[in-house]
């Protein structure tokens, strides 16, 4: 693959500059080069050939990732237990809150029922008062009619 350098902020071959053509082995450029070049024409003259860096000297002991997998899994398991406990506590709080809310709603419904009954009693008593007032009015009329005219009493 041939590319034309557009940005130098990458590990290009020594001496390479913007506008130079660099060739890579294969059909793909390394990930570090993405966004720092444009594809070059097939017939473009190559200024530099990219060679992957060679590690020189002692690199020390390289631990396989599998050795750390147990530690990572233990850490993940610890986090999972913490979060499961937190979720369980929050679910309990939610359940307790739901129970308290239901109790309040039940108490409220009890009060509504009492108010409804009191309103019904008051309506019945008002009807009774109206009926008694009508009877009193009829009795007063009957009494007035029963009195002899001209008697001062």
PDB file of C-alpha atoms in Angstrom:
ATOM      1  CA  UNK A   1       0.000   0.000   0.000  1.00  0.00           C
ATOM      2  CA  UNK A   2       1.323   3.458  -0.921  1.00  0.00           C
ATOM      3  CA  UNK A   3       0.335   6.612   0.960  1.00  0.00           C
ATOM      4  CA  UNK A   4       1.182  10.303   0.827  1.00  0.00           C
ATOM      5  CA  UNK A   5       2.007  11.851   4.222  1.00  0.00           C
ATOM      6  CA  UNK A   6      -0.316  14.710   5.269  1.00  0.00           C
ATOM      7  CA  UNK A   7       0.649  15.020   8.963  1.00  0.00           C
ATOM      8  CA  UNK A   8       4.022  14.380  10.587  1.00  0.00           C
ATOM      9  CA  UNK A   9       2.618  13.622  14.064  1.00  0.00           C
ATOM     10  CA  UNK A  10       3.221   9.902  13.628  1.00  0.00           C
ATOM     11  CA  UNK A  11       6.210   7.529  13.633  1.00  0.00           C
ATOM     12  CA  UNK A  12       6.965   7.890   9.931  1.00  0.00           C
ATOM     13  CA  UNK A  13      10.296   6.608   8.600  1.00  0.00           C
ATOM     14  CA  UNK A  14      13.252   8.823   9.516  1.00  0.00           C
ATOM     15  CA  UNK A  15      13.630  11.740   7.127  1.00  0.00           C
ATOM     16  CA  UNK A  16      10.043  11.550   5.849  1.00  0.00           C
ATOM     17  CA  UNK A  17       8.192  14.834   5.383  1.00  0.00           C
ATOM     18  CA  UNK A  18       4.705  15.986   4.374  1.00  0.00           C
ATOM     19  CA  UNK A  19       4.072  15.086   0.736  1.00  0.00           C
ATOM     20  CA  UNK A  20       6.470  12.102   0.691  1.00  0.00           C
ATOM     21  CA  UNK A  21       5.181   8.727  -0.478  1.00  0.00           C
ATOM     22  CA  UNK A  22       5.594   5.853   1.970  1.00  0.00           C
ATOM     23  CA  UNK A  23       4.929   2.209   1.207  1.00  0.00           C
ATOM     24  CA  UNK A  24       3.610  -0.306   3.730  1.00  0.00           C
ATOM     25  CA  UNK A  25       3.660  -4.070   3.454  1.00  0.00           C
ATOM     26  CA  UNK A  26       0.233  -5.464   2.658  1.00  0.00           C
ATOM     27  CA  UNK A  27      -3.015  -3.683   1.867  1.00  0.00           C
ATOM     28  CA  UNK A  28      -3.490  -1.787   5.136  1.00  0.00           C
ATOM     29  CA  UNK A  29      -1.680   0.976   6.962  1.00  0.00           C
ATOM     30  CA  UNK A  30      -0.995   0.700  10.708  1.00  0.00           C
ATOM     31  CA  UNK A  31      -3.623   2.152  13.040  1.00  0.00           C
ATOM     32  CA  UNK A  32      -1.324   5.005  14.113  1.00  0.00           C
ATOM     33  CA  UNK A  33      -1.246   6.286  10.516  1.00  0.00           C
ATOM     34  CA  UNK A  34      -5.007   6.601  10.069  1.00  0.00           C
ATOM     35  CA  UNK A  35      -5.984  10.202   9.362  1.00  0.00           C
ATOM     36  CA  UNK A  36      -2.378  11.212   8.710  1.00  0.00           C
ATOM     37  CA  UNK A  37      -2.142  10.263   5.027  1.00  0.00           C
ATOM     38  CA  UNK A  38      -3.998  10.076   1.740  1.00  0.00           C
ATOM     39  CA  UNK A  39      -3.781   7.107  -0.636  1.00  0.00           C
ATOM     40  CA  UNK A  40      -1.047   7.574  -3.235  1.00  0.00           C
ATOM     41  CA  UNK A  41      -1.327   6.687  -6.920  1.00  0.00           C
ATOM     42  CA  UNK A  42      -0.181   3.172  -7.813  1.00  0.00           C
ATOM     43  CA  UNK A  43       2.488   4.596 -10.133  1.00  0.00           C
ATOM     44  CA  UNK A  44       3.780   7.106  -7.536  1.00  0.00           C
ATOM     45  CA  UNK A  45       7.492   6.857  -6.780  1.00  0.00           C
ATOM     46  CA  UNK A  46       8.154   5.586  -3.248  1.00  0.00           C
ATOM     47  CA  UNK A  47      10.309   7.917  -1.123  1.00  0.00           C
ATOM     48  CA  UNK A  48      10.388   5.696   1.991  1.00  0.00           C
ATOM     49  CA  UNK A  49       9.532   2.126   2.958  1.00  0.00           C
ATOM     50  CA  UNK A  50       7.966   1.654   6.369  1.00  0.00           C
ATOM     51  CA  UNK A  51       9.637  -0.950   8.539  1.00  0.00           C
ATOM     52  CA  UNK A  52       8.034  -1.833  11.875  1.00  0.00           C
ATOM     53  CA  UNK A  53      10.221  -0.809  14.825  1.00  0.00           C
ATOM     54  CA  UNK A  54      12.607  -3.423  16.166  1.00  0.00           C
ATOM     55  CA  UNK A  55      12.929  -3.796  19.922  1.00  0.00           C
ATOM     56  CA  UNK A  56      16.562  -3.651  20.939  1.00  0.00           C
ATOM     57  CA  UNK A  57      17.814  -4.688  24.349  1.00  0.00           C
ATOM     58  CA  UNK A  58      16.174  -6.375  27.284  1.00  0.00           C
ATOM     59  CA  UNK A  59      12.440  -5.849  27.390  1.00  0.00           C
ATOM     60  CA  UNK A  60      12.133  -7.533  30.778  1.00  0.00           C
ATOM     61  CA  UNK A  61       9.682 -10.194  31.714  1.00  0.00           C
ATOM     62  CA  UNK A  62       6.394  -9.859  29.937  1.00  0.00           C
ATOM     63  CA  UNK A  63       3.546 -11.310  31.962  1.00  0.00           C
ATOM     64  CA  UNK A  64       0.803 -12.920  29.955  1.00  0.00           C
ATOM     65  CA  UNK A  65      -2.571 -11.278  30.266  1.00  0.00           C
ATOM     66  CA  UNK A  66      -3.960 -14.574  31.558  1.00  0.00           C
ATOM     67  CA  UNK A  67      -2.002 -14.071  34.783  1.00  0.00           C
ATOM     68  CA  UNK A  68      -3.915 -10.860  35.400  1.00  0.00           C
ATOM     69  CA  UNK A  69      -7.251 -12.296  34.334  1.00  0.00           C
ATOM     70  CA  UNK A  70      -7.813 -13.791  37.792  1.00  0.00           C
ATOM     71  CA  UNK A  71      -7.151 -10.448  39.472  1.00  0.00           C
ATOM     72  CA  UNK A  72      -9.435  -8.671  37.038  1.00  0.00           C
ATOM     73  CA  UNK A  73     -12.173 -11.253  37.545  1.00  0.00           C
ATOM     74  CA  UNK A  74     -11.847 -10.954  41.347  1.00  0.00           C
ATOM     75  CA  UNK A  75     -12.128  -7.173  41.045  1.00  0.00           C
ATOM     76  CA  UNK A  76     -15.188  -7.505  38.799  1.00  0.00           C
ATOM     77  CA  UNK A  77     -16.750 -10.035  41.187  1.00  0.00           C
ATOM     78  CA  UNK A  78     -16.170  -7.646  44.102  1.00  0.00           C
ATOM     79  CA  UNK A  79     -17.818  -4.797  42.222  1.00  0.00           C
ATOM     80  CA  UNK A  80     -20.694  -7.074  41.257  1.00  0.00           C
ATOM     81  CA  UNK A  81     -21.264  -8.070  44.913  1.00  0.00           C
ATOM     82  CA  UNK A  82     -21.192  -4.421  46.016  1.00  0.00           C
ATOM     83  CA  UNK A  83     -23.668  -3.421  43.335  1.00  0.00           C
ATOM     84  CA  UNK A  84     -25.903  -6.421  43.977  1.00  0.00           C
ATOM     85  CA  UNK A  85     -26.025  -5.485  47.679  1.00  0.00           C
ATOM     86  CA  UNK A  86     -26.764  -1.869  46.791  1.00  0.00           C
ATOM     87  CA  UNK A  87     -29.499  -2.917  44.358  1.00  0.00           C
ATOM     88  CA  UNK A  88     -31.006  -5.249  46.978  1.00  0.00           C
ATOM     89  CA  UNK A  89     -31.022  -2.404  49.523  1.00  0.00           C
ATOM     90  CA  UNK A  90     -32.625  -0.031  47.026  1.00  0.00           C
ATOM     91  CA  UNK A  91     -35.249  -2.652  46.165  1.00  0.00           C
ATOM     92  CA  UNK A  92     -36.014  -3.072  49.877  1.00  0.00           C
ATOM     93  CA  UNK A  93     -36.329   0.705  50.259  1.00  0.00           C
ATOM     94  CA  UNK A  94     -38.605   0.791  47.233  1.00  0.00           C
ATOM     95  CA  UNK A  95     -40.732  -2.010  48.679  1.00  0.00           C
ATOM     96  CA  UNK A  96     -40.938  -0.258  52.054  1.00  0.00           C
ATOM     97  CA  UNK A  97     -41.856   2.998  50.335  1.00  0.00           C
ATOM     98  CA  UNK A  98     -44.514   1.191  48.322  1.00  0.00           C
ATOM     99  CA  UNK A  99     -45.980  -0.325  51.489  1.00  0.00           C
ATOM    100  CA  UNK A 100     -46.010   3.069  53.226  1.00  0.00           C
ATOM    101  CA  UNK A 101     -47.644   4.627  50.184  1.00  0.00           C
ATOM    102  CA  UNK A 102     -50.296   1.899  50.089  1.00  0.00           C
ATOM    103  CA  UNK A 103     -50.981   2.387  53.813  1.00  0.00           C
ATOM    104  CA  UNK A 104     -51.356   6.134  53.261  1.00  0.00           C
ATOM    105  CA  UNK A 105     -53.678   5.522  50.312  1.00  0.00           C
ATOM    106  CA  UNK A 106     -55.745   3.089  52.382  1.00  0.00           C
ATOM    107  CA  UNK A 107     -55.947   5.605  55.248  1.00  0.00           C
ATOM    108  CA  UNK A 108     -56.896   8.314  52.771  1.00  0.00           C
ATOM    109  CA  UNK A 109     -59.605   6.081  51.316  1.00  0.00           C
ATOM    110  CA  UNK A 110     -60.884   5.479  54.853  1.00  0.00           C
ATOM    111  CA  UNK A 111     -61.119   9.230  55.388  1.00  0.00           C
ATOM    112  CA  UNK A 112     -62.860   9.664  52.035  1.00  0.00           C
ATOM    113  CA  UNK A 113     -65.353   6.960  53.028  1.00  0.00           C
ATOM    114  CA  UNK A 114     -65.970   8.704  56.380  1.00  0.00           C
ATOM    115  CA  UNK A 115     -66.488  12.067  54.667  1.00  0.00           C
ATOM    116  CA  UNK A 116     -68.870  10.481  52.156  1.00  0.00           C
ATOM    117  CA  UNK A 117     -70.870   8.877  54.975  1.00  0.00           C
ATOM    118  CA  UNK A 118     -70.920  12.174  56.913  1.00  0.00           C
ATOM    119  CA  UNK A 119     -72.125  14.027  53.795  1.00  0.00           C
ATOM    120  CA  UNK A 120     -74.861  11.439  53.297  1.00  0.00           C
ATOM    121  CA  UNK A 121     -75.906  11.778  56.974  1.00  0.00           C
ATOM    122  CA  UNK A 122     -75.895  15.584  56.656  1.00  0.00           C
ATOM    123  CA  UNK A 123     -78.047  15.372  53.516  1.00  0.00           C
ATOM    124  CA  UNK A 124     -80.488  13.070  55.306  1.00  0.00           C
ATOM    125  CA  UNK A 125     -80.609  15.448  58.278  1.00  0.00           C
ATOM    126  CA  UNK A 126     -81.176  18.437  55.953  1.00  0.00           C
ATOM    127  CA  UNK A 127     -84.049  16.564  54.330  1.00  0.00           C
ATOM    128  CA  UNK A 128     -85.450  15.800  57.780  1.00  0.00           C
ATOM    129  CA  UNK A 129     -85.124  19.495  58.780  1.00  0.00           C
ATOM    130  CA  UNK A 130     -86.956  20.548  55.601  1.00  0.00           C
ATOM    131  CA  UNK A 131     -89.676  17.997  56.339  1.00  0.00           C
ATOM    132  CA  UNK A 132     -89.982  19.184  59.961  1.00  0.00           C
ATOM    133  CA  UNK A 133     -90.092  22.830  58.842  1.00  0.00           C
ATOM    134  CA  UNK A 134     -92.908  21.981  56.434  1.00  0.00           C
ATOM    135  CA  UNK A 135     -94.797  20.171  59.240  1.00  0.00           C
ATOM    136  CA  UNK A 136     -94.234  23.134  61.586  1.00  0.00           C
ATOM    137  CA  UNK A 137     -95.490  25.536  58.947  1.00  0.00           C
ATOM    138  CA  UNK A 138     -98.574  23.361  58.376  1.00  0.00           C
ATOM    139  CA  UNK A 139     -99.185  23.139  62.141  1.00  0.00           C
ATOM    140  CA  UNK A 140     -98.856  26.914  62.555  1.00  0.00           C
ATOM    141  CA  UNK A 141    -101.335  27.446  59.723  1.00  0.00           C
ATOM    142  CA  UNK A 142    -103.744  24.944  61.280  1.00  0.00           C
ATOM    143  CA  UNK A 143    -103.401  26.635  64.660  1.00  0.00           C
ATOM    144  CA  UNK A 144    -104.034  30.043  63.161  1.00  0.00           C
ATOM    145  CA  UNK A 145    -107.091  28.732  61.379  1.00  0.00           C
ATOM    146  CA  UNK A 146    -108.406  27.107  64.550  1.00  0.00           C
ATOM    147  CA  UNK A 147    -108.321  30.315  66.574  1.00  0.00           C
ATOM    148  CA  UNK A 148    -111.594  32.189  66.632  1.00  0.00           C
ATOM    149  CA  UNK A 149    -111.465  35.495  64.888  1.00  0.00           C
ATOM    150  CA  UNK A 150    -111.618  38.448  67.099  1.00  0.00           C
ATOM    151  CA  UNK A 151    -110.444  36.654  70.224  1.00  0.00           C
ATOM    152  CA  UNK A 152    -107.211  38.262  71.163  1.00  0.00           C
ATOM    153  CA  UNK A 153    -105.577  35.069  71.719  1.00  0.00           C
TER     154      UNK A 153
END
